[in-house]
């Protein structure tokens, strides 16, 4: 009798934290014998790792569940189906009612309990676990030797903080991810060192409000994100550090100074503003004004002049007038983004804004979204073009589109295509930008391959 190796397929939607969590789920199931597969078709367990942020994202789950139901009927296969992530947290047992194909529902704080929940599901029960016990999850994450390292990987995410206490009136995250909680510095350093030892060169620290990080340091005190970055910059072999997503209210002077003082910290900042109208910002409960945001950006740029700024915008928040929207266009012009995400306001069940008067017509939202997107994409290509002829470091992180080509990322997070004979994935190349395409830069090596975890050889004349 040969034992069947059960196969796991995790499909993730939403933010980077879900990408990170998908790996933690696989880690939790590896001791049960599960190996990962890339398709639902041969999986014994399908986990939909869902996102609740906008209606469209949340509805995707149900269309995917419909496809799975059909696949089961057509093939006669009977994989177990789990719904995880933020829709699981928000809707809980409702999902079981609406979708009989679902065997279990598990919220983001309970992934370490997957093996147990699967045993219950195997007995024909349909368990729902949406308990909030962040400590448990972080404890679990800190267990030795997670299989965090899959294949030869150059970049990795590390969750350092989860949850949100800000309660922006449009947002579900405080309800789906719970209260803000930070991992300890020791856990984060250990995980980063493990990743780097396995070849990872760039780590992006994740948190719903990453700059609110206040994890316990080795001295028993709460450390800021700036201190954590400083500590991680000491990890030998690590070439680059990033962090996302930050809230303007939590950008302190130390973090700004880190952009000046830490060469490994990339000159890139994702700092959502959502709106340029003070009235709308107040209604959103963002707790800062448009002007305060712009002054903050000035400070960060004073510390790091080549900073690439990114952001998020919502158009059509309840009560948004033409004048409010013009203020959003104005702040986007003033802030001058290298990239930004733009969204139409989507009313979310249970959030204060969904009941506010003055809900904006879909056609108006569409029109505003188009105008803002046009401005942002103009800024994005202007930023890319400004790099032509300039020298940048490129971290090679994947094979390129054509033979002999490698692909990587600029310090500003843009994809870069480069022909660099003799270079390997994981190298940081000193390159010159030669051209810009629709979504990537083209570059050529400037002075030969350079690997920042070794000292560059001094040129001798
Ligand atoms: N914690 C991050 C954002 C997480 S959600 C922060 O505060 O910046 C990512 C983005 O989705 C938000 O910045 C916002 O622009 C958008 N978003 C959140 N809720 C939304 C909603 N109800 N409708 C439209 N966009 C929304
Ligand atoms: Fe949502 Fe606001 Fe928290 Fe960001 S800060 S996760 S937008 S509530
Ligand atoms: Fe979506 Fe949850 Fe992330 S709602 S954006 S998956 S925190």
Short mmCIF file of N, CA and C in Angstrom, two decimals, residues 18 21 25 47-50 82-92 95 104-114 117 127-133 137 162 175-177:
data_model
loop_
_atom_site.label_atom_id
_atom_site.label_comp_id
_atom_site.label_asym_id
_atom_site.label_seq_id
_atom_site.Cartn_x
_atom_site.Cartn_y
_atom_site.Cartn_z
N UNK A 18 -1.65 38.58 2.93
CA UNK A 18 -2.24 37.29 2.56
C UNK A 18 -1.23 36.39 1.87
N UNK A 21 0.73 35.03 4.66
CA UNK A 21 -0.07 34.07 5.43
C UNK A 21 -0.24 32.75 4.68
N UNK A 25 0.24 29.05 6.23
CA UNK A 25 -0.74 27.95 6.20
C UNK A 25 -0.06 26.68 5.71
N UNK A 47 -7.59 25.98 -0.36
CA UNK A 47 -7.85 27.08 0.58
C UNK A 47 -7.97 28.38 -0.21
N UNK A 48 -9.11 29.04 -0.08
CA UNK A 48 -9.26 30.37 -0.67
C UNK A 48 -8.92 31.39 0.41
N UNK A 49 -7.85 32.12 0.16
CA UNK A 49 -7.32 33.08 1.14
C UNK A 49 -7.82 34.46 0.72
N UNK A 50 -8.90 34.89 1.32
CA UNK A 50 -9.75 35.93 0.73
C UNK A 50 -9.48 37.34 1.24
N UNK A 82 -11.60 25.07 2.00
CA UNK A 82 -11.58 25.96 3.16
C UNK A 82 -11.61 27.41 2.70
N UNK A 83 -12.32 28.25 3.44
CA UNK A 83 -12.26 29.68 3.19
C UNK A 83 -11.50 30.32 4.35
N UNK A 84 -10.41 31.01 3.99
CA UNK A 84 -9.57 31.67 4.99
C UNK A 84 -9.55 33.17 4.69
N UNK A 85 -8.77 33.92 5.42
CA UNK A 85 -8.58 35.34 5.12
C UNK A 85 -9.69 36.22 5.66
N UNK A 86 -9.77 37.42 5.09
CA UNK A 86 -10.61 38.47 5.69
C UNK A 86 -12.10 38.27 5.45
N UNK A 87 -12.50 37.61 4.36
CA UNK A 87 -13.93 37.31 4.19
C UNK A 87 -14.35 36.27 5.22
N UNK A 88 -13.47 35.30 5.48
CA UNK A 88 -13.75 34.30 6.51
C UNK A 88 -13.98 34.99 7.85
N UNK A 89 -13.10 35.93 8.16
CA UNK A 89 -13.23 36.63 9.44
C UNK A 89 -14.52 37.45 9.48
N UNK A 90 -14.84 38.12 8.38
CA UNK A 90 -15.99 39.03 8.37
C UNK A 90 -17.31 38.29 8.32
N UNK A 91 -17.37 37.19 7.57
CA UNK A 91 -18.66 36.55 7.35
C UNK A 91 -18.86 35.26 8.12
N UNK A 92 -17.78 34.65 8.55
CA UNK A 92 -17.85 33.46 9.40
C UNK A 92 -18.82 32.41 8.88
N UNK A 95 -20.83 32.03 5.45
CA UNK A 95 -20.24 31.43 4.25
C UNK A 95 -20.74 29.99 4.09
N UNK A 104 -14.80 24.22 5.72
CA UNK A 104 -14.38 24.90 6.94
C UNK A 104 -14.02 26.35 6.67
N UNK A 105 -14.16 27.16 7.73
CA UNK A 105 -13.91 28.60 7.64
C UNK A 105 -12.89 28.95 8.72
N UNK A 106 -11.82 29.64 8.32
CA UNK A 106 -10.78 29.94 9.30
C UNK A 106 -10.28 31.38 9.12
N UNK A 107 -10.31 32.14 10.20
CA UNK A 107 -9.88 33.54 10.16
C UNK A 107 -8.37 33.67 10.29
N UNK A 108 -7.84 34.86 9.95
CA UNK A 108 -6.39 35.08 9.90
C UNK A 108 -5.63 34.80 11.20
N UNK A 109 -6.32 34.78 12.33
CA UNK A 109 -5.58 34.56 13.59
C UNK A 109 -5.53 33.08 13.98
N UNK A 110 -6.06 32.21 13.14
CA UNK A 110 -6.19 30.81 13.58
C UNK A 110 -5.54 29.79 12.65
N UNK A 111 -4.64 30.24 11.79
CA UNK A 111 -4.09 29.30 10.80
C UNK A 111 -3.29 28.16 11.43
N UNK A 112 -2.73 28.41 12.61
CA UNK A 112 -1.99 27.35 13.29
C UNK A 112 -2.94 26.22 13.69
N UNK A 113 -4.25 26.48 13.70
CA UNK A 113 -5.21 25.45 14.09
C UNK A 113 -5.73 24.65 12.90
N UNK A 114 -5.18 24.91 11.70
CA UNK A 114 -5.68 24.21 10.50
C UNK A 114 -5.71 22.69 10.61
N UNK A 117 -8.69 21.70 12.62
CA UNK A 117 -9.94 22.02 11.92
C UNK A 117 -10.19 21.03 10.79
N UNK A 127 -16.33 23.16 10.73
CA UNK A 127 -15.89 24.10 11.76
C UNK A 127 -15.69 25.53 11.24
N UNK A 128 -15.93 26.48 12.14
CA UNK A 128 -15.69 27.89 11.87
C UNK A 128 -14.80 28.39 13.00
N UNK A 129 -13.61 28.87 12.67
CA UNK A 129 -12.75 29.43 13.71
C UNK A 129 -12.35 30.84 13.33
N UNK A 130 -13.01 31.80 13.99
CA UNK A 130 -12.68 33.21 13.73
C UNK A 130 -12.36 33.91 15.06
N UNK A 131 -11.72 33.14 15.94
CA UNK A 131 -11.31 33.73 17.22
C UNK A 131 -10.18 34.73 16.98
N UNK A 132 -10.15 35.77 17.82
CA UNK A 132 -9.02 36.70 17.78
C UNK A 132 -8.04 36.33 18.86
N UNK A 133 -6.94 35.77 18.48
CA UNK A 133 -5.90 35.49 19.48
C UNK A 133 -4.56 35.71 18.82
N UNK A 137 -1.10 33.40 17.23
CA UNK A 137 -0.60 33.36 15.87
C UNK A 137 0.87 33.74 15.84
N UNK A 162 0.46 43.38 12.88
CA UNK A 162 -0.81 43.03 12.23
C UNK A 162 -1.95 43.75 12.95
N UNK A 175 -11.80 45.32 11.66
CA UNK A 175 -12.71 44.25 12.03
C UNK A 175 -12.19 42.88 11.58
N UNK A 176 -11.49 42.85 10.45
CA UNK A 176 -11.04 41.54 9.95
C UNK A 176 -9.68 41.13 10.53
N UNK A 177 -8.84 42.11 10.84
CA UNK A 177 -7.49 41.77 11.34
C UNK A 177 -7.33 42.07 12.82
#
